[in-house]
PDB file of C-alpha atoms in Angstrom:
ATOM      1  CA  MET F1168      31.384 149.654   2.247  1.00  0.00           C
ATOM      2  CA  VAL F1169      33.628 147.504   4.448  1.00  0.00           C
ATOM      3  CA  GLY F1170      36.485 146.480   2.150  1.00  0.00           C
ATOM      4  CA  LYS F1171      39.058 148.362   0.113  1.00  0.00           C
ATOM      5  CA  PHE F1172      38.756 149.831  -3.384  1.00  0.00           C
ATOM      6  CA  SER F1173      41.678 152.240  -3.025  1.00  0.00           C
ATOM      7  CA  ASP F1174      45.463 151.914  -3.368  1.00  0.00           C
ATOM      8  CA  GLU F1175      46.812 150.834   0.031  1.00  0.00           C
ATOM      9  CA  THR F1176      50.091 152.702  -0.491  1.00  0.00           C
ATOM     10  CA  LYS F1177      48.203 156.008  -0.375  1.00  0.00           C
ATOM     11  CA  MET F1178      45.981 157.574   2.230  1.00  0.00           C
ATOM     12  CA  SER F1179      42.268 156.787   1.948  1.00  0.00           C
ATOM     13  CA  GLY F1180      38.954 157.975   3.334  1.00  0.00           C
ATOM     14  CA  SER F1181      38.556 155.109   5.785  1.00  0.00           C
ATOM     15  CA  ARG F1182      42.056 155.701   7.195  1.00  0.00           C
ATOM     16  CA  ILE F1183      42.456 159.497   7.181  1.00  0.00           C
ATOM     17  CA  GLY F1184      40.548 159.787  10.471  1.00  0.00           C
ATOM     18  CA  THR F1185      43.439 158.067  12.262  1.00  0.00           C
ATOM     19  CA  LEU F1186      45.982 160.659  11.109  1.00  0.00           C
ATOM     20  CA  TYR F1187      43.610 163.570  11.681  1.00  0.00           C
ATOM     21  CA  CYS F1188      42.496 162.565  15.172  1.00  0.00           C
ATOM     22  CA  TRP F1189      46.046 162.084  16.419  1.00  0.00           C
ATOM     23  CA  GLU F1190      47.224 165.373  14.871  1.00  0.00           C
ATOM     24  CA  TYR F1191      44.233 167.612  15.628  1.00  0.00           C
ATOM     25  CA  GLY F1192      41.965 165.689  18.016  1.00  0.00           C
ATOM     26  CA  ASP F1193      42.173 163.445  21.061  1.00  0.00           C
ATOM     27  CA  GLY F1194      43.590 160.426  19.282  1.00  0.00           C
ATOM     28  CA  HIS F1195      41.972 157.345  17.786  1.00  0.00           C
ATOM     29  CA  PRO F1196      40.748 154.535  20.078  1.00  0.00           C
ATOM     30  CA  PHE F1197      41.818 151.686  17.806  1.00  0.00           C
ATOM     31  CA  GLN F1198      44.583 152.809  15.416  1.00  0.00           C
ATOM     32  CA  THR F1199      47.765 154.871  15.411  1.00  0.00           C
ATOM     33  CA  PRO F1200      49.424 156.720  12.503  1.00  0.00           C
ATOM     34  CA  ASN F1201      52.199 154.125  12.532  1.00  0.00           C
ATOM     35  CA  ASP F1202      49.644 151.320  12.217  1.00  0.00           C
ATOM     36  CA  GLU F1203      48.456 152.910   8.980  1.00  0.00           C
ATOM     37  CA  LEU F1204      52.018 153.544   7.847  1.00  0.00           C
ATOM     38  CA  ARG F1205      53.128 149.941   8.461  1.00  0.00           C
ATOM     39  CA  ARG F1206      50.132 148.743   6.483  1.00  0.00           C
ATOM     40  CA  SER F1207      51.016 150.925   3.488  1.00  0.00           C
ATOM     41  CA  ILE F1208      54.701 150.020   3.613  1.00  0.00           C
ATOM     42  CA  ALA F1209      53.723 146.346   3.594  1.00  0.00           C
ATOM     43  CA  ALA F1210      51.499 146.977   0.551  1.00  0.00           C
ATOM     44  CA  LYS F1211      54.399 148.786  -1.163  1.00  0.00           C
ATOM     45  CA  HIS F1212      56.493 145.642  -0.763  1.00  0.00           C
ATOM     46  CA  GLY F1213      53.744 143.473  -2.229  1.00  0.00           C
ATOM     47  CA  GLU F1214      52.443 142.007   1.014  1.00  0.00           C
ATOM     48  CA  SER F1215      48.710 141.402   1.333  1.00  0.00           C
ATOM     49  CA  THR F1216      47.038 143.862   3.717  1.00  0.00           C
ATOM     50  CA  LEU F1217      43.505 142.550   3.320  1.00  0.00           C
ATOM     51  CA  THR F1218      41.811 141.345   6.492  1.00  0.00           C
ATOM     52  CA  ASP F1219      38.636 139.404   7.117  1.00  0.00           C
ATOM     53  CA  ILE F1220      35.848 141.952   7.584  1.00  0.00           C
ATOM     54  CA  GLY F1221      34.005 139.523   9.885  1.00  0.00           C
ATOM     55  CA  GLU F1222      30.306 139.159  10.443  1.00  0.00           C
ATOM     56  CA  PRO F1223      29.692 142.798  11.516  1.00  0.00           C
ATOM     57  CA  GLY F1224      31.298 144.003   8.282  1.00  0.00           C
ATOM     58  CA  ALA F1225      29.328 141.540   6.194  1.00  0.00           C
ATOM     59  CA  VAL F1226      26.039 142.594   7.801  1.00  0.00           C
ATOM     60  CA  GLY F1227      26.954 146.248   7.353  1.00  0.00           C
ATOM     61  CA  ASN F1228      27.532 145.684   3.636  1.00  0.00           C
ATOM     62  CA  LEU F1229      24.139 144.007   3.314  1.00  0.00           C
ATOM     63  CA  LEU F1230      22.361 146.953   4.986  1.00  0.00           C
ATOM     64  CA  GLU F1231      24.343 149.721   3.343  1.00  0.00           C
ATOM     65  CA  SER F1232      22.328 150.308   0.168  1.00  0.00           C
ATOM     66  CA  VAL F1233      19.043 150.017   2.089  1.00  0.00           C
ATOM     67  CA  LEU F1234      20.112 152.635   4.653  1.00  0.00           C
ATOM     68  CA  ILE F1235      21.443 155.005   1.971  1.00  0.00           C
ATOM     69  CA  ASP F1236      18.309 154.722  -0.186  1.00  0.00           C
ATOM     70  CA  ASP F1237      16.033 155.278   2.803  1.00  0.00           C
ATOM     71  CA  THR F1238      18.096 158.264   3.987  1.00  0.00           C
ATOM     72  CA  ALA F1239      17.680 159.938   0.609  1.00  0.00           C
ATOM     73  CA  LYS F1240      13.929 159.331   0.711  1.00  0.00           C
ATOM     74  CA  ARG F1241      13.571 160.704   4.238  1.00  0.00           C
ATOM     75  CA  LEU F1242      15.474 163.862   3.292  1.00  0.00           C
ATOM     76  CA  ASN F1243      13.556 164.245  -0.010  1.00  0.00           C
ATOM     77  CA  LEU F1244      16.739 163.852  -2.052  1.00  0.00           C
ATOM     78  CA  ASP F1245      17.061 162.390  -5.536  1.00  0.00           C
ATOM     79  CA  GLN F1246      17.774 158.675  -5.892  1.00  0.00           C
ATOM     80  CA  PRO F1247      21.414 157.988  -4.865  1.00  0.00           C
ATOM     81  CA  SER F1248      23.881 155.696  -6.627  1.00  0.00           C
ATOM     82  CA  THR F1249      25.510 152.931  -4.578  1.00  0.00           C
ATOM     83  CA  ASN F1250      27.610 151.340  -7.329  1.00  0.00           C
ATOM     84  CA  ALA F1251      30.848 151.345  -5.341  1.00  0.00           C
ATOM     85  CA  ALA F1252      33.065 150.323  -8.240  1.00  0.00           C
ATOM     86  CA  THR F1253      32.397 153.633 -10.013  1.00  0.00           C
ATOM     87  CA  LEU F1254      32.519 155.863  -6.930  1.00  0.00           C
ATOM     88  CA  VAL F1255      36.297 156.083  -6.476  1.00  0.00           C
ATOM     89  CA  GLU F1256      38.318 159.288  -6.688  1.00  0.00           C
ATOM     90  CA  ARG F1257      42.072 158.831  -7.298  1.00  0.00           C
ATOM     91  CA  THR F1258      44.714 161.518  -6.737  1.00  0.00           C
ATOM     92  CA  LYS F1259      48.488 161.520  -6.275  1.00  0.00           C
ATOM     93  CA  TYR F1260      48.244 161.502  -2.495  1.00  0.00           C
ATOM     94  CA  TYR F1261      44.958 159.810  -1.645  1.00  0.00           C
ATOM     95  CA  GLU F1262      42.219 157.628  -3.060  1.00  0.00           C
ATOM     96  CA  VAL F1263      38.721 157.662  -1.623  1.00  0.00           C
ATOM     97  CA  SER F1264      35.677 155.535  -2.338  1.00  0.00           C
ATOM     98  CA  MET F1265      32.104 156.473  -1.496  1.00  0.00           C
ATOM     99  CA  ASP F1266      29.301 154.303  -0.188  1.00  0.00           C
ATOM    100  CA  GLY F1267      26.729 156.338  -2.080  1.00  0.00           C
ATOM    101  CA  VAL F1268      26.370 159.568  -4.023  1.00  0.00           C
ATOM    102  CA  CYS F1269      23.293 161.679  -4.618  1.00  0.00           C
ATOM    103  CA  VAL F1270      23.305 164.180  -7.475  1.00  0.00           C
ATOM    104  CA  GLN F1271      20.740 166.700  -6.280  1.00  0.00           C
ATOM    105  CA  ASN F1272      19.667 168.859  -9.216  1.00  0.00           C
ATOM    106  CA  GLN F1273      17.173 171.035  -7.343  1.00  0.00           C
ATOM    107  CA  PRO F1274      17.838 172.637  -3.933  1.00  0.00           C
ATOM    108  CA  VAL F1275      16.259 170.875  -0.948  1.00  0.00           C
ATOM    109  CA  THR F1276      15.921 172.251   2.587  1.00  0.00           C
ATOM    110  CA  ILE F1277      16.723 169.793   5.375  1.00  0.00           C
ATOM    111  CA  LYS F1278      15.609 170.546   8.930  1.00  0.00           C
ATOM    112  CA  SER F1279      17.095 169.110  12.100  1.00  0.00           C
ATOM    113  CA  SER F1280      15.027 166.775  14.263  1.00  0.00           C
ATOM    114  CA  GLU F1281      15.412 164.120  16.926  1.00  0.00           C
ATOM    115  CA  TYR F1282      17.026 161.813  14.386  1.00  0.00           C
ATOM    116  CA  VAL F1283      18.585 164.315  11.973  1.00  0.00           C
ATOM    117  CA  GLN F1284      21.572 166.500  12.866  1.00  0.00           C
ATOM    118  CA  ILE F1285      23.048 169.316  10.791  1.00  0.00           C
ATOM    119  CA  ILE F1286      26.663 170.191  11.623  1.00  0.00           C
ATOM    120  CA  ASP F1287      29.057 172.908  10.479  1.00  0.00           C
ATOM    121  CA  LEU F1288      32.467 172.016  11.910  1.00  0.00           C
ATOM    122  CA  GLU F1289      33.773 175.526  11.122  1.00  0.00           C
ATOM    123  CA  ALA F1290      31.159 177.287  13.257  1.00  0.00           C
ATOM    124  CA  GLU F1291      31.516 178.199  16.931  1.00  0.00           C
ATOM    125  CA  ASN F1292      28.106 176.594  17.490  1.00  0.00           C
ATOM    126  CA  PRO F1293      28.287 173.676  15.044  1.00  0.00           C
ATOM    127  CA  PHE F1294      24.640 172.598  15.276  1.00  0.00           C
ATOM    128  CA  LEU F1295      22.336 174.154  12.658  1.00  0.00           C
ATOM    129  CA  ASP F1296      18.533 174.156  12.577  1.00  0.00           C
ATOM    130  CA  GLU F1297      18.267 173.752   8.818  1.00  0.00           C
ATOM    131  CA  ILE F1298      20.320 173.751   5.644  1.00  0.00           C
ATOM    132  CA  GLU F1299      19.705 173.961   1.890  1.00  0.00           C
ATOM    133  CA  VAL F1300      21.608 171.345  -0.117  1.00  0.00           C
ATOM    134  CA  GLN F1301      22.232 170.880  -3.828  1.00  0.00           C
ATOM    135  CA  GLY F1302      24.766 169.292  -6.161  1.00  0.00           C
ATOM    136  CA  ILE F1303      26.892 166.190  -5.566  1.00  0.00           C
ATOM    137  CA  ILE F1304      26.284 164.822  -2.062  1.00  0.00           C
ATOM    138  CA  PRO F1305      28.332 161.820  -0.843  1.00  0.00           C
ATOM    139  CA  ILE F1306      26.537 159.564   1.627  1.00  0.00           C
ATOM    140  CA  GLU F1307      28.606 157.484   4.058  1.00  0.00           C
ATOM    141  CA  CYS F1308      27.089 154.553   5.969  1.00  0.00           C
ATOM    142  CA  LYS F1309      28.299 153.431   9.399  1.00  0.00           C
ATOM    143  CA  CYS F1310      27.170 150.507  11.563  1.00  0.00           C
ATOM    144  CA  THR F1311      28.348 150.544  15.167  1.00  0.00           C
ATOM    145  CA  SER F1312      27.647 148.910  18.515  1.00  0.00           C
ATOM    146  CA  ALA F1313      28.012 152.308  20.218  1.00  0.00           C
ATOM    147  CA  TYR F1314      25.068 154.361  21.466  1.00  0.00           C
ATOM    148  CA  PRO F1315      24.175 157.526  19.530  1.00  0.00           C
ATOM    149  CA  GLU F1316      26.203 160.605  20.536  1.00  0.00           C
ATOM    150  CA  SER F1317      25.243 164.271  20.442  1.00  0.00           C
ATOM    151  CA  MET F1318      28.407 164.938  18.411  1.00  0.00           C
ATOM    152  CA  PRO F1319      29.574 161.968  16.288  1.00  0.00           C
ATOM    153  CA  PRO F1320      33.269 161.198  16.950  1.00  0.00           C
ATOM    154  CA  LEU F1321      35.605 162.396  14.233  1.00  0.00           C
ATOM    155  CA  TYR F1322      37.114 158.936  13.724  1.00  0.00           C
ATOM    156  CA  ARG F1323      33.741 157.395  12.827  1.00  0.00           C
ATOM    157  CA  GLY F1324      33.076 159.084   9.504  1.00  0.00           C
ATOM    158  CA  PRO F1325      33.184 162.919   9.689  1.00  0.00           C
ATOM    159  CA  ILE F1326      36.801 163.231   8.493  1.00  0.00           C
ATOM    160  CA  GLN F1327      36.285 160.493   5.922  1.00  0.00           C
ATOM    161  CA  LEU F1328      33.238 162.388   4.660  1.00  0.00           C
ATOM    162  CA  GLN F1329      35.263 165.605   4.362  1.00  0.00           C
ATOM    163  CA  MET F1330      37.721 163.785   2.082  1.00  0.00           C
ATOM    164  CA  GLN F1331      34.791 162.488   0.050  1.00  0.00           C
ATOM    165  CA  MET F1332      33.347 165.993  -0.250  1.00  0.00           C
ATOM    166  CA  MET F1333      36.760 167.295  -1.265  1.00  0.00           C
ATOM    167  CA  ALA F1334      37.097 164.572  -3.920  1.00  0.00           C
ATOM    168  CA  GLY F1335      33.606 165.213  -5.284  1.00  0.00           C
ATOM    169  CA  ASN F1336      33.935 169.005  -5.042  1.00  0.00           C
ATOM    170  CA  SER F1337      30.845 168.879  -2.834  1.00  0.00           C
ATOM    171  CA  ASP F1338      29.589 171.462  -0.371  1.00  0.00           C
ATOM    172  CA  PHE F1339      27.556 168.950   1.648  1.00  0.00           C
ATOM    173  CA  GLY F1340      27.799 165.345   2.764  1.00  0.00           C
ATOM    174  CA  ILE F1341      25.721 162.918   4.828  1.00  0.00           C
ATOM    175  CA  ILE F1342      26.505 160.145   7.306  1.00  0.00           C
ATOM    176  CA  VAL F1343      23.801 157.634   8.169  1.00  0.00           C
ATOM    177  CA  SER F1344      24.708 155.622  11.274  1.00  0.00           C
ATOM    178  CA  LEU F1345      23.026 152.483  12.544  1.00  0.00           C
ATOM    179  CA  HIS F1346      23.638 152.145  16.287  1.00  0.00           C
ATOM    180  CA  ARG F1347      23.336 148.778  18.052  1.00  0.00           C
ATOM    181  CA  SER F1348      21.372 147.489  15.046  1.00  0.00           C
ATOM    182  CA  ILE F1349      18.237 149.314  16.223  1.00  0.00           C
ATOM    183  CA  GLU F1350      18.810 153.092  16.258  1.00  0.00           C
ATOM    184  CA  ARG F1351      19.493 155.230  13.218  1.00  0.00           C
ATOM    185  CA  ARG F1352      20.910 158.736  13.063  1.00  0.00           C
ATOM    186  CA  ILE F1353      21.358 160.966  10.005  1.00  0.00           C
ATOM    187  CA  THR F1354      23.985 163.714  10.143  1.00  0.00           C
ATOM    188  CA  VAL F1355      24.353 166.334   7.413  1.00  0.00           C
ATOM    189  CA  TYR F1356      27.740 168.081   7.258  1.00  0.00           C
ATOM    190  CA  LYS F1357      28.901 171.237   5.535  1.00  0.00           C
ATOM    191  CA  ARG F1358      32.276 171.035   3.860  1.00  0.00           C
ATOM    192  CA  SER F1359      35.062 172.452   6.032  1.00  0.00           C
ATOM    193  CA  LYS F1360      37.797 174.336   4.196  1.00  0.00           C
ATOM    194  CA  THR F1361      40.127 174.040   7.194  1.00  0.00           C
ATOM    195  CA  ILE F1362      39.723 170.277   7.533  1.00  0.00           C
ATOM    196  CA  CYS F1363      40.143 169.719   3.799  1.00  0.00           C
ATOM    197  CA  GLU F1364      43.399 171.701   3.771  1.00  0.00           C
ATOM    198  CA  ARG F1365      44.648 169.640   6.690  1.00  0.00           C
ATOM    199  CA  ILE F1366      43.664 166.405   4.934  1.00  0.00           C
ATOM    200  CA  ILE F1367      45.758 167.344   1.900  1.00  0.00           C
ATOM    201  CA  GLU F1368      48.829 168.112   4.052  1.00  0.00           C
ATOM    202  CA  LEU F1369      48.407 164.925   6.089  1.00  0.00           C
ATOM    203  CA  SER F1370      48.040 162.856   2.906  1.00  0.00           C
ATOM    204  CA  LYS F1371      51.121 164.403   1.279  1.00  0.00           C
ATOM    205  CA  ASP F1372      53.184 163.762   4.405  1.00  0.00           C
ATOM    206  CA  PHE F1373      51.868 160.195   4.605  1.00  0.00           C
ATOM    207  CA  VAL F1374      52.857 159.341   1.018  1.00  0.00           C
ATOM    208  CA  HIS F1375      56.325 160.778   1.653  1.00  0.00           C
ATOM    209  CA  ARG F1376      56.653 158.630   4.777  1.00  0.00           C
ATOM    210  CA  VAL F1377      55.612 155.534   2.836  1.00  0.00           C
ATOM    211  CA  GLU F1378      58.209 156.257   0.146  1.00  0.00           C
ATOM    212  CA  THR F1379      61.015 156.913   2.657  1.00  0.00           C
ATOM    213  CA  GLU F1380      59.701 154.515   5.345  1.00  0.00           C
ATOM    214  CA  THR F1381      59.934 157.298   7.923  1.00  0.00           C
ATOM    215  CA  PHE F1382      57.748 156.523  10.930  1.00  0.00           C
ATOM    216  CA  TYR F1383      55.717 158.958  13.016  1.00  0.00           C
ATOM    217  CA  PRO F1384      56.682 159.738  16.619  1.00  0.00           C
ATOM    218  CA  PRO F1385      55.059 156.932  18.657  1.00  0.00           C
ATOM    219  CA  VAL F1386      51.886 157.765  20.585  1.00  0.00           C
ATOM    220  CA  SER F1387      52.137 154.918  23.129  1.00  0.00           C
ATOM    221  CA  VAL F1388      54.539 152.297  24.456  1.00  0.00           C
ATOM    222  CA  ASP F1389      52.791 149.672  22.320  1.00  0.00           C
ATOM    223  CA  ASP F1390      53.212 151.896  19.272  1.00  0.00           C
ATOM    224  CA  ALA F1391      56.922 152.433  20.000  1.00  0.00           C
ATOM    225  CA  SER F1392      57.501 148.700  20.526  1.00  0.00           C
ATOM    226  CA  ALA F1393      55.844 147.718  17.261  1.00  0.00           C
ATOM    227  CA  ASN F1394      58.801 148.988  15.204  1.00  0.00           C
ATOM    228  CA  VAL F1395      61.657 146.497  15.173  1.00  0.00           C
ATOM    229  CA  PRO F1396      64.989 148.253  14.510  1.00  0.00           C
ATOM    230  CA  SER F1397      66.707 147.373  11.243  1.00  0.00           C
ATOM    231  CA  GLU F1398      70.052 147.095  13.028  1.00  0.00           C
ATOM    232  CA  CYS F1399      70.380 145.221  16.316  1.00  0.00           C
ATOM    233  CA  GLY F1400      73.000 146.138  18.896  1.00  0.00           C
ATOM    234  CA  THR F1401      73.263 149.819  17.997  1.00  0.00           C
ATOM    235  CA  GLU F1402      73.692 152.437  20.727  1.00  0.00           C
ATOM    236  CA  CYS F1403      72.541 156.051  20.973  1.00  0.00           C
ATOM    237  CA  ASP F1404      73.317 159.053  23.177  1.00  0.00           C
ATOM    238  CA  LEU F1405      70.684 159.671  25.913  1.00  0.00           C
ATOM    239  CA  ASN F1406      72.549 162.337  27.898  1.00  0.00           C
ATOM    240  CA  GLU F1407      69.686 164.825  27.484  1.00  0.00           C
ATOM    241  CA  LEU F1408      67.294 162.284  29.024  1.00  0.00           C
ATOM    242  CA  ASP F1409      69.424 161.402  32.035  1.00  0.00           C
ATOM    243  CA  ASP F1410      66.892 162.940  34.446  1.00  0.00           C
ATOM    244  CA  ASP F1411      64.031 161.069  32.762  1.00  0.00           C
ATOM    245  CA  ILE F1412      65.918 157.780  33.084  1.00  0.00           C
ATOM    246  CA  GLU F1413      66.540 158.461  36.764  1.00  0.00           C
ATOM    247  CA  ARG F1414      62.845 159.300  37.282  1.00  0.00           C
ATOM    248  CA  LEU F1415      61.714 156.141  35.477  1.00  0.00           C
ATOM    249  CA  ASP F1416      64.046 154.020  37.597  1.00  0.00           C
ATOM    250  CA  SER F1417      62.791 155.703  40.779  1.00  0.00           C
ATOM    251  CA  LEU F1418      59.127 155.292  39.821  1.00  0.00           C
ATOM    252  CA  ARG F1419      59.664 151.601  39.120  1.00  0.00           C
ATOM    253  CA  GLN F1420      61.257 151.122  42.533  1.00  0.00           C
ATOM    254  CA  GLN F1421      58.304 152.916  44.160  1.00  0.00           C
ATOM    255  CA  ARG F1422      55.901 150.728  42.164  1.00  0.00           C
ATOM    256  CA  ASP F1423      57.683 147.571  43.297  1.00  0.00           C
ATOM    257  CA  MET F1424      57.506 148.704  46.929  1.00  0.00           C
ATOM    258  CA  LEU F1425      53.801 149.543  46.560  1.00  0.00           C
ATOM    259  CA  ASN F1426      53.060 146.191  44.917  1.00  0.00           C
ATOM    260  CA  GLN F1427      54.855 144.380  47.729  1.00  0.00           C
ATOM    261  CA  ASP F1428      52.958 146.413  50.348  1.00  0.00           C
ATOM    262  CA  ILE F1429      49.643 145.677  48.565  1.00  0.00           C
ATOM    263  CA  GLU F1430      50.360 141.948  48.432  1.00  0.00           C
ATOM    264  CA  GLU F1431      51.352 141.738  52.098  1.00  0.00           C
ATOM    265  CA  THR F1432      48.305 143.733  53.249  1.00  0.00           C
ATOM    266  CA  GLU F1433      45.947 141.700  51.062  1.00  0.00           C
ATOM    267  CA  LEU F1434      47.434 138.475  52.385  1.00  0.00           C
ATOM    268  CA  ARG F1435      46.744 139.540  56.012  1.00  0.00           C
ATOM    269  CA  ILE F1436      43.071 140.207  55.168  1.00  0.00           C
ATOM    270  CA  MET F1437      42.728 136.923  53.235  1.00  0.00           C
ATOM    271  CA  THR F1438      44.307 134.971  56.109  1.00  0.00           C
ATOM    272  CA  SER F1439      41.835 136.524  58.539  1.00  0.00           C
ATOM    273  CA  MET F1440      38.854 135.712  56.242  1.00  0.00           C
ATOM    274  CA  GLY F1441      39.764 132.042  55.896  1.00  0.00           C
ATOM    275  CA  ASP F1442      36.880 130.234  54.118  1.00  0.00           C
ATOM    276  CA  ALA F1443      34.505 133.209  54.343  1.00  0.00           C
ATOM    277  CA  GLN F1444      33.483 134.863  51.084  1.00  0.00           C
ATOM    278  CA  ARG F1445      32.562 138.157  52.763  1.00  0.00           C
ATOM    279  CA  GLY F1446      33.958 140.091  55.693  1.00  0.00           C
ATOM    280  CA  SER F1447      32.977 143.392  57.265  1.00  0.00           C
ATOM    281  CA  SER F1448      34.612 146.036  59.408  1.00  0.00           C
ATOM    282  CA  ALA F1449      33.401 149.312  60.887  1.00  0.00           C
ATOM    283  CA  ARG F1450      33.803 151.105  57.539  1.00  0.00           C
ATOM    284  CA  TYR F1451      34.115 148.464  54.816  1.00  0.00           C
ATOM    285  CA  VAL F1452      32.644 145.302  53.343  1.00  0.00           C
ATOM    286  CA  VAL F1453      35.183 142.980  51.730  1.00  0.00           C
ATOM    287  CA  ASP F1454      34.185 140.315  49.200  1.00  0.00           C
ATOM    288  CA  TRP F1455      36.412 137.394  48.219  1.00  0.00           C
ATOM    289  CA  PRO F1456      34.376 135.952  45.352  1.00  0.00           C
ATOM    290  CA  LEU F1457      34.654 132.649  43.522  1.00  0.00           C
ATOM    291  CA  ARG F1458      34.863 132.194  39.762  1.00  0.00           C
ATOM    292  CA  ASN F1459      33.719 129.000  38.074  1.00  0.00           C
ATOM    293  CA  TYR F1460      35.333 127.735  34.876  1.00  0.00           C
ATOM    294  CA  LYS F1461      33.735 125.237  32.548  1.00  0.00           C
ATOM    295  CA  ALA F1462      35.730 122.219  31.456  1.00  0.00           C
ATOM    296  CA  GLN F1463      37.476 122.774  28.119  1.00  0.00           C
ATOM    297  CA  PRO F1464      39.002 120.291  25.676  1.00  0.00           C
ATOM    298  CA  GLU F1465      42.742 120.210  25.176  1.00  0.00           C
ATOM    299  CA  LYS F1466      43.932 122.722  22.599  1.00  0.00           C
ATOM    300  CA  THR F1467      46.738 122.320  20.126  1.00  0.00           C
ATOM    301  CA  VAL F1468      48.758 125.506  19.744  1.00  0.00           C
ATOM    302  CA  PRO F1469      49.418 126.197  16.042  1.00  0.00           C
ATOM    303  CA  ALA F1470      52.994 126.569  14.901  1.00  0.00           C
ATOM    304  CA  LYS F1471      54.443 130.083  14.593  1.00  0.00           C
ATOM    305  CA  ASP F1472      57.160 131.378  12.311  1.00  0.00           C
ATOM    306  CA  ALA F1473      60.388 132.691  13.817  1.00  0.00           C
ATOM    307  CA  ARG F1474      60.259 136.428  14.384  1.00  0.00           C
ATOM    308  CA  THR F1475      61.829 139.273  16.334  1.00  0.00           C
ATOM    309  CA  ILE F1476      59.814 141.605  18.519  1.00  0.00           C
ATOM    310  CA  ARG F1477      60.727 144.655  20.558  1.00  0.00           C
ATOM    311  CA  LEU F1478      59.935 144.445  24.265  1.00  0.00           C
ATOM    312  CA  LYS F1479      57.526 146.934  25.836  1.00  0.00           C
ATOM    313  CA  SER F1480      59.718 147.602  28.855  1.00  0.00           C
ATOM    314  CA  LEU F1481      63.157 149.221  29.177  1.00  0.00           C
ATOM    315  CA  LYS F1482      65.987 147.736  31.252  1.00  0.00           C
ATOM    316  CA  ILE F1483      67.862 150.323  33.322  1.00  0.00           C
ATOM    317  CA  LYS F1484      71.115 149.833  35.215  1.00  0.00           C
ATOM    318  CA  PRO F1485      73.519 152.433  36.627  1.00  0.00           C
ATOM    319  CA  ARG F1486      76.923 152.955  35.035  1.00  0.00           C
ATOM    320  CA  ILE F1487      79.757 151.443  36.997  1.00  0.00           C
TER     321      ILE F1487
END
C-alpha cells in the first residue's frame, strides 16, 4: 500500500530499509537516514509529511489486492486478507503496516521456479530449492520500473518484510513484485534473527534521535548541506583537519587548471571544425551535434517563501 498508516514520528516498515542499507549495506539510492529523521522531526512538530503518491502509486494500489490474491493461489496458500486498516502493528519504537496477510493453517511446500525465489538471508548460499511454510505469512507488494534481479535489493522490500515478520511473529514472508508493469516475481523469505535484532536497535536509536533531534553523520555533501545550523556565525576548531583542508584546496586548484585546459583544447578543435558537424583524425572521430528545442510559452515563476539554505561548497582561504 502506497500511503501511510503508521505514526510518522516512529520508524516504519517502508522506511526501515533506508536505515538498514546505510548501516549494513551499500546505501539507499533515493533516501538517507537524515531524510527520514527530518521527516519524523517535522511530524513531531505537527507539520504535514504526506506527499502525493502520484500515478505510479495510485496504479500500484489498484493492483495490490489482485497481485496478493493471485500470489496466494499460485503458491496454494489460504485466502489472504488485504484489509490494510486492520493490518497494523504498533510498538514503542516502530509501527508497521502490511499489504496482505495469509494465515496458513496447514503446512504447504513451495518450490522455486523461474518466477518463484526462496531466500534465506542467514545462509551462506541464500537460494533454496523448496520450503515448507505455515502460520501467519505477511505478503508485501511492490511495483517497480526496474528489471527483475537475481537477488532483490534490500531497500525494495526485504528489510520491510523482516519487520513485518517480526511484528507478526512469523517465520516466513512473501514479496510479490511487478516489474515494468509486465513481469512478476514472487520471493519467499525466511525470517532472519540477525536482521530483526538489527531492526530493533536501529528503531530504538531512531526514536531517540527524533526526541533529541540528533542527526546522523551525513552520507553525502547534499545530505550535509540539508541541515541548516540553528545558530549562524558560530565557529569551530578544525585543527585536526588541517591536512584535509589543504588537500581540498589543492584539489580544487588542480580541477580549475584541468577545466581551463579542457576548455582551451576543446575551443581549438571547435575552431578547426567550423560549420562541420563531424571531424576525423588518424585515431578519432569527433562529433559536434545539434540539439533542437521546441518553442515554449512564457512561464510565470511562482512566489517562494523566504528561507535559509546551506551551500554545498566550502570557501577556503589561508590565514594571514
